[in-house]
Short mmCIF file of C-alpha atoms and ligand atoms in Angstrom, two decimals:
data_model
loop_
_atom_site.label_atom_id
_atom_site.label_comp_id
_atom_site.label_asym_id
_atom_site.label_seq_id
_atom_site.Cartn_x
_atom_site.Cartn_y
_atom_site.Cartn_z
CA MET F 1 0.00 0.00 0.00
CA LYS F 2 1.47 3.36 -1.08
CA THR F 3 1.34 6.31 1.29
CA TYR F 4 0.97 9.75 -0.26
CA LEU F 5 1.85 12.98 1.47
CA VAL F 6 -0.38 15.54 -0.27
CA THR F 7 0.49 19.08 0.75
CA GLY F 8 -2.12 21.79 0.19
CA GLY F 9 -4.79 19.09 -0.01
CA ALA F 10 -7.48 21.34 1.45
CA GLY F 11 -7.29 23.75 -1.49
CA PHE F 12 -9.00 23.61 -4.87
CA ILE F 13 -6.88 21.15 -6.88
CA GLY F 14 -5.50 19.29 -3.85
CA SER F 15 -8.98 18.38 -2.57
CA ASN F 16 -10.10 17.30 -6.04
CA PHE F 17 -6.94 15.19 -6.25
CA ILE F 18 -7.69 13.44 -2.93
CA HIS F 19 -11.25 12.62 -4.08
CA TYR F 20 -9.96 11.45 -7.46
CA MET F 21 -7.30 9.19 -5.91
CA PHE F 22 -9.67 7.51 -3.44
CA LYS F 23 -12.12 6.84 -6.27
CA LYS F 24 -9.41 5.51 -8.57
CA HIS F 25 -7.27 3.42 -6.19
CA GLU F 26 -8.49 1.09 -3.47
CA ASN F 27 -5.23 0.53 -1.74
CA ILE F 28 -3.66 3.86 -0.91
CA LYS F 29 -3.17 6.01 2.18
CA ILE F 30 -3.28 9.78 1.95
CA ILE F 31 -1.91 12.23 4.49
CA ASN F 32 -3.17 15.74 3.77
CA TYR F 33 -0.71 18.29 5.19
CA ASP F 34 -2.16 21.79 4.91
CA LYS F 35 -1.67 25.07 6.75
CA LEU F 36 -5.33 26.04 6.19
CA THR F 37 -4.78 29.55 4.88
CA TYR F 38 -7.81 31.48 3.59
CA ALA F 39 -7.70 29.11 0.56
CA GLY F 40 -7.75 25.86 2.55
CA ASN F 41 -11.12 24.44 3.51
CA LEU F 42 -11.73 21.11 5.24
CA GLU F 43 -15.38 21.25 4.06
CA ASN F 44 -13.97 20.20 0.68
CA LEU F 45 -13.02 16.85 2.24
CA LYS F 46 -16.06 16.09 4.40
CA SER F 47 -16.86 12.89 2.53
CA VAL F 48 -13.41 11.36 3.14
CA GLU F 49 -12.69 12.57 6.68
CA ASN F 50 -13.79 9.26 8.24
CA ASN F 51 -11.92 7.10 5.76
CA SER F 52 -9.37 5.09 7.79
CA ASN F 53 -6.83 5.57 4.99
CA TYR F 54 -7.05 9.36 5.24
CA LEU F 55 -5.31 11.58 7.78
CA PHE F 56 -5.31 15.36 8.05
CA ILE F 57 -2.40 17.20 9.66
CA GLN F 58 -2.47 20.96 9.99
CA GLY F 59 1.01 22.23 9.18
CA ASP F 60 3.12 24.65 7.19
CA ILE F 61 5.50 23.44 4.47
CA CYS F 62 7.99 25.99 5.85
CA ASP F 63 8.01 24.13 9.20
CA LYS F 64 11.09 21.92 9.02
CA ASP F 65 10.61 20.22 12.42
CA LYS F 66 6.97 19.35 11.83
CA LEU F 67 7.74 17.90 8.41
CA GLN F 68 10.57 15.83 9.86
CA GLN F 69 8.15 14.41 12.45
CA VAL F 70 5.67 13.50 9.71
CA PHE F 71 8.33 11.66 7.72
CA GLU F 72 9.61 9.91 10.86
CA LYS F 73 6.17 8.79 11.95
CA HIS F 74 4.83 7.69 8.55
CA ASP F 75 6.45 5.69 5.80
CA ILE F 76 5.86 8.18 2.99
CA ASP F 77 6.30 6.86 -0.57
CA TYR F 78 5.05 9.78 -2.63
CA VAL F 79 4.94 13.52 -2.03
CA VAL F 80 2.63 15.66 -4.18
CA ASN F 81 3.19 19.33 -3.48
CA PHE F 82 0.12 21.46 -4.15
CA ALA F 83 0.74 23.80 -1.20
CA ALA F 84 1.18 27.32 -2.48
CA GLU F 85 -0.07 30.84 -2.55
CA SER F 86 -1.83 30.66 -5.90
CA HIS F 87 -3.49 33.94 -6.82
CA VAL F 88 -1.75 36.42 -9.16
CA ASP F 89 -3.66 39.49 -7.91
CA ARG F 90 -2.70 38.77 -4.30
CA SER F 91 0.94 38.25 -5.36
CA ILE F 92 0.98 41.74 -6.87
CA ARG F 93 -0.10 43.14 -3.48
CA GLU F 94 2.03 40.95 -1.18
CA PRO F 95 4.90 39.21 -2.97
CA GLU F 96 6.81 38.21 0.19
CA THR F 97 4.23 35.61 1.25
CA PHE F 98 4.60 34.02 -2.17
CA VAL F 99 8.37 33.75 -1.89
CA LYS F 100 8.07 32.31 1.60
CA THR F 101 5.56 29.56 0.87
CA ASN F 102 6.25 28.83 -2.79
CA VAL F 103 10.05 28.98 -2.73
CA LEU F 104 11.22 28.47 0.85
CA GLY F 105 8.36 26.07 1.61
CA THR F 106 9.14 23.96 -1.46
CA VAL F 107 12.83 23.71 -0.52
CA THR F 108 11.94 22.81 3.08
CA LEU F 109 9.62 20.06 1.87
CA LEU F 110 12.10 18.75 -0.71
CA ASN F 111 14.77 18.60 1.95
CA ALA F 112 12.57 16.77 4.44
CA ALA F 113 11.78 14.15 1.77
CA LYS F 114 15.41 13.87 0.71
CA ASN F 115 16.62 13.38 4.31
CA ASP F 116 14.07 10.62 4.86
CA TRP F 117 14.51 8.85 1.53
CA ILE F 118 18.27 8.95 1.08
CA LEU F 119 20.04 5.58 1.27
CA GLY F 120 23.79 5.34 0.79
CA ASP F 121 24.66 7.07 -2.49
CA GLY F 122 21.10 6.89 -3.76
CA PHE F 123 17.50 6.80 -2.64
CA LYS F 124 15.26 4.06 -1.21
CA SER F 125 13.27 2.46 -4.03
CA GLY F 126 9.67 3.35 -4.82
CA LYS F 127 9.90 6.97 -3.68
CA LYS F 128 8.95 10.02 -5.70
CA TYR F 129 8.36 13.75 -5.23
CA LEU F 130 6.06 15.61 -7.61
CA GLN F 131 6.04 19.40 -7.83
CA VAL F 132 2.73 20.78 -9.08
CA SER F 133 3.75 23.77 -11.15
CA THR F 134 2.07 26.00 -13.69
CA ASP F 135 2.32 27.04 -17.34
CA GLU F 136 2.65 30.62 -16.06
CA VAL F 137 6.39 29.99 -15.50
CA TYR F 138 6.84 30.21 -19.29
CA GLY F 139 5.54 33.78 -19.46
CA SER F 140 3.18 35.02 -22.14
CA LEU F 141 2.58 33.95 -25.75
CA GLY F 142 1.76 36.08 -28.78
CA LYS F 143 -0.94 34.99 -31.25
CA ASP F 144 0.92 31.83 -32.35
CA GLY F 145 2.78 28.93 -30.81
CA TYR F 146 2.51 26.89 -27.61
CA PHE F 147 4.51 26.27 -24.46
CA THR F 148 6.56 23.07 -24.70
CA GLU F 149 8.76 21.64 -21.94
CA LYS F 150 11.72 23.27 -23.74
CA THR F 151 10.26 26.80 -23.67
CA PRO F 152 12.58 28.94 -21.50
CA LEU F 153 11.26 30.10 -18.14
CA ASP F 154 10.19 33.75 -18.50
CA SER F 155 7.74 34.41 -15.67
CA HIS F 156 6.34 37.88 -15.05
CA SER F 157 4.16 38.08 -11.94
CA PRO F 158 5.43 37.58 -8.39
CA TYR F 159 3.25 34.42 -8.32
CA SER F 160 4.66 32.89 -11.49
CA SER F 161 8.20 33.98 -10.61
CA SER F 162 7.93 32.28 -7.22
CA LYS F 163 6.70 29.10 -8.96
CA ALA F 164 9.55 29.31 -11.51
CA SER F 165 12.07 29.75 -8.67
CA ALA F 166 10.62 26.70 -6.93
CA ASP F 167 10.87 24.70 -10.17
CA LEU F 168 14.57 25.56 -10.41
CA MET F 169 15.14 24.34 -6.85
CA VAL F 170 13.30 21.11 -7.63
CA LYS F 171 15.49 20.68 -10.73
CA ALA F 172 18.55 21.30 -8.54
CA TYR F 173 17.53 18.37 -6.29
CA TYR F 174 17.50 16.11 -9.34
CA ASP F 175 20.67 17.48 -10.94
CA THR F 176 22.61 17.47 -7.67
CA TYR F 177 21.28 14.53 -5.63
CA LYS F 178 19.44 12.52 -8.32
CA MET F 179 16.36 12.68 -6.12
CA PRO F 180 13.47 10.84 -7.86
CA LEU F 181 11.08 13.58 -8.89
CA ASN F 182 8.94 15.17 -11.57
CA ILE F 183 7.59 18.63 -12.28
CA THR F 184 4.18 19.09 -13.91
CA ARG F 185 3.16 22.40 -15.49
CA CYS F 186 -0.55 22.69 -16.01
CA SER F 187 -2.73 25.35 -17.60
CA ASN F 188 -5.66 27.10 -15.81
CA ASN F 189 -7.95 24.66 -13.97
CA TYR F 190 -11.66 25.01 -13.32
CA GLY F 191 -14.19 22.87 -11.45
CA ALA F 192 -15.67 22.31 -7.98
CA TYR F 193 -14.17 23.83 -4.80
CA GLN F 194 -12.32 26.71 -6.48
CA PHE F 195 -12.05 29.79 -4.30
CA PRO F 196 -14.07 32.71 -5.75
CA GLU F 197 -11.07 34.99 -6.20
CA LYS F 198 -10.33 33.17 -9.50
CA LEU F 199 -12.20 34.16 -12.66
CA ILE F 200 -14.75 31.34 -13.11
CA PRO F 201 -16.14 30.94 -9.55
CA LEU F 202 -15.99 34.71 -9.03
CA ILE F 203 -18.12 35.34 -12.12
CA ILE F 204 -20.59 32.57 -11.20
CA ASN F 205 -20.97 33.94 -7.68
CA ASN F 206 -21.37 37.53 -8.91
CA CYS F 207 -24.01 36.49 -11.46
CA LEU F 208 -25.97 34.70 -8.73
CA ASN F 209 -25.78 37.81 -6.54
CA LYS F 210 -26.37 40.21 -9.45
CA ARG F 211 -23.07 41.92 -8.78
CA GLU F 212 -21.05 43.57 -11.55
CA LEU F 213 -18.69 41.26 -13.45
CA PRO F 214 -15.19 42.78 -13.46
CA ILE F 215 -13.20 42.20 -16.65
CA TYR F 216 -9.59 43.30 -16.63
CA GLY F 217 -8.42 45.33 -19.62
CA ASP F 218 -10.08 44.49 -22.95
CA GLY F 219 -11.19 40.97 -21.92
CA LEU F 220 -9.23 39.42 -24.78
CA ASN F 221 -6.51 37.75 -22.71
CA ILE F 222 -6.50 34.03 -23.36
CA ARG F 223 -6.18 31.15 -20.92
CA ASP F 224 -6.06 27.42 -21.77
CA TRP F 225 -8.74 25.89 -19.50
CA LEU F 226 -8.54 22.33 -18.16
CA TYR F 227 -11.21 20.56 -16.11
CA VAL F 228 -9.62 19.87 -12.72
CA GLU F 229 -10.21 16.08 -12.81
CA ASP F 230 -8.19 15.86 -16.03
CA HIS F 231 -5.33 17.55 -14.18
CA CYS F 232 -5.67 15.05 -11.30
CA LYS F 233 -5.55 12.16 -13.76
CA ALA F 234 -2.37 13.56 -15.31
CA ILE F 235 -0.66 13.93 -11.93
CA ASP F 236 -1.51 10.32 -11.06
CA MET F 237 -0.08 9.13 -14.38
CA VAL F 238 3.12 11.16 -14.03
CA MET F 239 3.56 9.86 -10.48
CA GLU F 240 3.25 6.26 -11.70
CA ASN F 241 5.04 6.34 -15.04
CA GLY F 242 6.73 9.71 -15.56
CA LYS F 243 10.44 9.46 -16.29
CA VAL F 244 12.38 10.58 -13.27
CA GLY F 245 13.83 14.10 -13.53
CA GLN F 246 11.42 15.11 -16.32
CA VAL F 247 8.99 17.97 -16.72
CA TYR F 248 5.50 17.30 -18.17
CA ASN F 249 3.19 20.00 -19.52
CA ILE F 250 -0.55 19.41 -19.01
CA GLY F 251 -3.24 21.09 -21.08
CA GLY F 252 -6.06 20.22 -23.43
CA HIS F 253 -6.10 22.91 -26.18
CA ASN F 254 -9.10 24.71 -24.71
CA GLU F 255 -8.03 28.29 -25.28
CA ARG F 256 -10.72 30.86 -24.62
CA THR F 257 -10.73 34.65 -24.15
CA ASN F 258 -11.85 35.91 -20.76
CA ILE F 259 -14.86 37.67 -22.27
CA HIS F 260 -15.95 34.39 -23.89
CA ILE F 261 -15.84 32.67 -20.48
CA VAL F 262 -17.86 35.43 -18.85
CA LYS F 263 -20.49 35.47 -21.61
CA THR F 264 -20.80 31.66 -21.46
CA ILE F 265 -21.54 31.82 -17.72
CA ILE F 266 -24.02 34.70 -18.13
CA SER F 267 -25.84 32.85 -20.88
CA TYR F 268 -26.24 29.62 -18.85
CA ILE F 269 -27.47 31.48 -15.77
CA HIS F 270 -29.78 33.69 -17.86
CA ASP F 271 -31.37 30.65 -19.55
CA ASN F 272 -31.53 28.30 -16.56
CA VAL F 273 -31.57 30.26 -13.33
CA ASP F 274 -32.48 33.93 -13.56
CA SER F 275 -33.46 35.66 -16.79
CA SER F 276 -32.62 39.07 -15.33
CA VAL F 277 -28.90 38.17 -15.36
CA ASP F 278 -27.50 39.51 -18.62
CA GLU F 279 -24.49 41.18 -20.22
CA SER F 280 -25.37 44.56 -18.70
CA LEU F 281 -23.60 43.25 -15.55
CA ILE F 282 -20.24 43.28 -17.37
CA ARG F 283 -17.88 46.02 -16.21
CA TYR F 284 -14.53 46.59 -17.88
CA VAL F 285 -12.07 47.62 -15.16
CA GLU F 286 -8.42 48.68 -14.98
CA ASP F 287 -6.10 46.01 -16.32
CA ARG F 288 -4.03 43.79 -14.04
CA LYS F 289 -0.42 45.02 -13.80
CA GLY F 290 1.87 42.98 -16.08
CA HIS F 291 -1.15 40.97 -17.32
CA ASP F 292 0.04 37.98 -19.40
CA ARG F 293 -1.76 38.00 -22.74
CA ARG F 294 -1.99 34.37 -23.73
CA TYR F 295 -1.19 30.92 -22.32
CA GLY F 296 -1.36 27.78 -24.46
CA ILE F 297 0.07 24.35 -23.65
CA ASP F 298 1.50 21.82 -26.07
CA PRO F 299 0.63 18.51 -24.31
CA GLU F 300 2.33 16.27 -26.89
CA LYS F 301 4.91 14.83 -24.48
CA ILE F 302 2.46 13.62 -21.80
CA LYS F 303 0.14 12.27 -24.53
CA THR F 304 2.78 10.27 -26.39
CA GLU F 305 4.89 9.14 -23.40
CA LEU F 306 2.13 8.42 -20.88
CA GLY F 307 -1.06 8.14 -22.94
CA TRP F 308 -2.80 10.99 -21.08
CA TYR F 309 -5.64 12.82 -22.77
CA PRO F 310 -8.25 15.24 -21.40
CA GLU F 311 -11.69 13.63 -21.02
CA THR F 312 -13.81 16.74 -20.50
CA ARG F 313 -14.52 19.22 -23.27
CA PHE F 314 -14.69 22.81 -22.10
CA GLU F 315 -18.34 23.18 -23.16
CA ASP F 316 -19.32 20.22 -20.93
CA GLY F 317 -16.95 21.02 -18.06
CA ILE F 318 -18.16 24.59 -17.68
CA ILE F 319 -21.81 23.45 -17.40
CA LYS F 320 -20.87 20.77 -14.85
CA THR F 321 -18.96 23.43 -12.92
CA ILE F 322 -21.77 26.03 -12.92
CA LYS F 323 -24.20 23.30 -11.78
CA TRP F 324 -21.85 22.33 -8.94
CA TYR F 325 -21.83 25.91 -7.62
CA LEU F 326 -25.63 26.06 -7.97
CA ASP F 327 -25.97 22.83 -5.99
CA ASN F 328 -23.48 23.95 -3.34
CA LYS F 329 -24.62 27.45 -2.40
CA ASP F 330 -23.78 26.78 1.27
CA TRP F 331 -20.17 26.13 0.33
CA MET F 332 -20.04 29.48 -1.48
CA GLU F 333 -21.74 31.27 1.41
CA ASN F 334 -19.18 29.86 3.86
CA VAL F 335 -16.11 30.81 1.85
CA THR F 336 -17.41 34.30 1.05
CA SER F 337 -18.20 35.25 4.63
CA GLY F 338 -15.69 37.12 6.84
CA ASP F 339 -12.35 38.06 5.27
CA TYR F 340 -13.54 37.55 1.71
CA GLN F 341 -15.76 40.66 1.96
CA ASN F 342 -12.73 42.80 2.85
CA TYR F 343 -10.71 41.27 0.02
CA TYR F 344 -13.53 41.92 -2.44
CA LYS F 345 -13.94 45.54 -1.32
CA LYS F 346 -10.21 46.23 -1.62
CA MET F 347 -10.00 44.64 -5.05
CA TYR F 348 -13.19 45.66 -6.78
CA LEU F 349 -15.12 48.45 -5.01
P1 NAD U 401 -5.39 26.98 -3.68
O1 NAD U 401 -4.95 28.38 -3.37
O2 NAD U 401 -6.83 26.70 -3.90
O3 NAD U 401 -4.90 26.00 -2.50
C1 NAD U 401 -3.64 26.10 -1.91
C2 NAD U 401 -3.65 25.23 -0.65
O4 NAD U 401 -2.34 25.29 -0.07
C3 NAD U 401 -4.63 25.70 0.43
O5 NAD U 401 -5.32 24.60 0.96
C4 NAD U 401 -3.73 26.35 1.47
O6 NAD U 401 -4.26 26.27 2.78
C5 NAD U 401 -2.47 25.52 1.31
N1 NAD U 401 -1.25 26.25 1.76
C6 NAD U 401 -0.91 27.53 1.47
N2 NAD U 401 0.26 27.83 2.05
C7 NAD U 401 0.66 26.71 2.72
C8 NAD U 401 1.80 26.41 3.51
N3 NAD U 401 2.74 27.32 3.75
N4 NAD U 401 1.91 25.16 4.03
C9 NAD U 401 0.93 24.24 3.81
N5 NAD U 401 -0.17 24.49 3.08
C10 NAD U 401 -0.30 25.71 2.54
O7 NAD U 401 -4.51 26.56 -4.93
P2 NAD U 401 -4.87 25.59 -6.16
O8 NAD U 401 -5.53 26.40 -7.21
O9 NAD U 401 -5.50 24.37 -5.63
O10 NAD U 401 -3.40 25.26 -6.68
C11 NAD U 401 -2.66 24.16 -6.15
C12 NAD U 401 -1.32 24.09 -6.84
O11 NAD U 401 -1.49 23.97 -8.24
C13 NAD U 401 -0.47 25.36 -6.63
O12 NAD U 401 0.85 24.96 -6.44
C14 NAD U 401 -0.62 26.12 -7.93
O13 NAD U 401 0.53 26.88 -8.20
C15 NAD U 401 -0.77 24.98 -8.92
N6 NAD U 401 -1.54 25.27 -10.15
C16 NAD U 401 -2.79 25.84 -10.05
C17 NAD U 401 -3.52 26.06 -11.21
C18 NAD U 401 -4.91 26.64 -11.14
O14 NAD U 401 -5.52 26.93 -12.21
N7 NAD U 401 -5.52 26.80 -9.99
C19 NAD U 401 -2.99 25.72 -12.47
C20 NAD U 401 -1.71 25.14 -12.52
C21 NAD U 401 -1.00 24.92 -11.34
P1 TYD U 402 -7.35 34.00 -12.73
O1 TYD U 402 -8.52 33.11 -12.55
O2 TYD U 402 -6.94 34.90 -11.61
O3 TYD U 402 -6.13 33.05 -13.18
P2 TYD U 402 -4.65 33.45 -13.75
O4 TYD U 402 -4.43 34.88 -13.54
O5 TYD U 402 -3.77 32.62 -12.90
O6 TYD U 402 -4.67 33.04 -15.18
O7 TYD U 402 -7.61 34.90 -14.00
C1 TYD U 402 -7.91 34.34 -15.26
C2 TYD U 402 -8.00 35.47 -16.26
O8 TYD U 402 -9.14 36.27 -15.95
C3 TYD U 402 -6.82 36.42 -16.24
O9 TYD U 402 -6.52 36.85 -17.57
C4 TYD U 402 -7.29 37.59 -15.41
C5 TYD U 402 -8.76 37.63 -15.70
N1 TYD U 402 -9.64 38.13 -14.62
C6 TYD U 402 -10.58 39.15 -14.87
O10 TYD U 402 -10.68 39.67 -16.01
N2 TYD U 402 -11.39 39.56 -13.86
C7 TYD U 402 -11.31 39.03 -12.60
O11 TYD U 402 -12.06 39.47 -11.69
C8 TYD U 402 -10.36 37.97 -12.36
C9 TYD U 402 -10.23 37.35 -10.99
C10 TYD U 402 -9.56 37.57 -13.40
#
């Protein structure tokens, strides 16, 4: 039985990953190690909390002693590092937190795993560390071309630069110690449990509350959207069969402009929930500083080497996602109470 240490498992992708893994594999243990920042929410994991193969530990990936205790107490085979500060707008306002968690935290976690797994000149067998990274480390594309694993790192925001810095430290642990590891770089995810500071859940929530829909700049920036469960599947496949030391890009050629996303959400809610929700709610606002224009992943390597392919088309995934938020209004009410109101006021009002 493999034991996974999933860091940041109470966040959006981490919690989806834990659900995905328990559905997919019968014989695994998962330890969810999460600091529970504003973005971490144990409600996301209610249905697994009594599973005897699941354990939650509240902890910071910057906490060397606590991590050492976790590795000493449990025989960890795999580490999947989701723990991060993940929102570009927040990184523009407070870059230091991003460097602390995303860079220092990653190195602290890598080191804890290395110290536990090292054996003689090499590593104990069956161990692997996976760093969940982002396509944003490659910077911004013009009209043509895609990010491949060979595209040079050219990050722009404090968020993406902290993720790129972490990636370089992960690479250093392979180049220097030959630690068994992979890096995955995925495009924008969407789906259940995403905190409503990110575009899709924010727009859904604002439509349902008839609030204005803020669109940065001209609304023509492009993101390459992937349904979160397709990302989880890719991580599982890279963990099992990815060549050690390699980077894998993950994306499904679902490029859409921001305005297209917003109009798609308005149209579904208008037709199915509330006909008074329409495009008059759209408000073009000041552009994000340093706003990357276009992201687009070339997923050829993970497709040909590992046989991964995305199962959910954007047009289906977005409907599933809107329906999830409609069916889980309590979840949205919980995460938007308290601090969220202050964040929203500072950002948008
Ligand atoms: P999220 O913000 O929803 O969740 C982050 C989680 O990490 C939270 O549960 C939080 O409590 C936890 N955390 C934060 N700081 C921590 C610390 N110091 N120690 C322990 N836990 C801590 O983020 P997400 O959208 O789920 O993203 C997860 C990972 O995937 C991140 O590394 C992100 O860079 C990467 N990624 C995200 C996307 C996306 O579209 N969301 C795309 C590609 C890659
Ligand atoms: P976001 O979900 O924050 O993801 P990322 O910046 O990591 O790609 O934003 C997605 C796109 O939507 C990005 O181009 C910024 C834009 N955006 C808006 O236009 N309005 C908003 O209120 C938000 C949160 C994002």
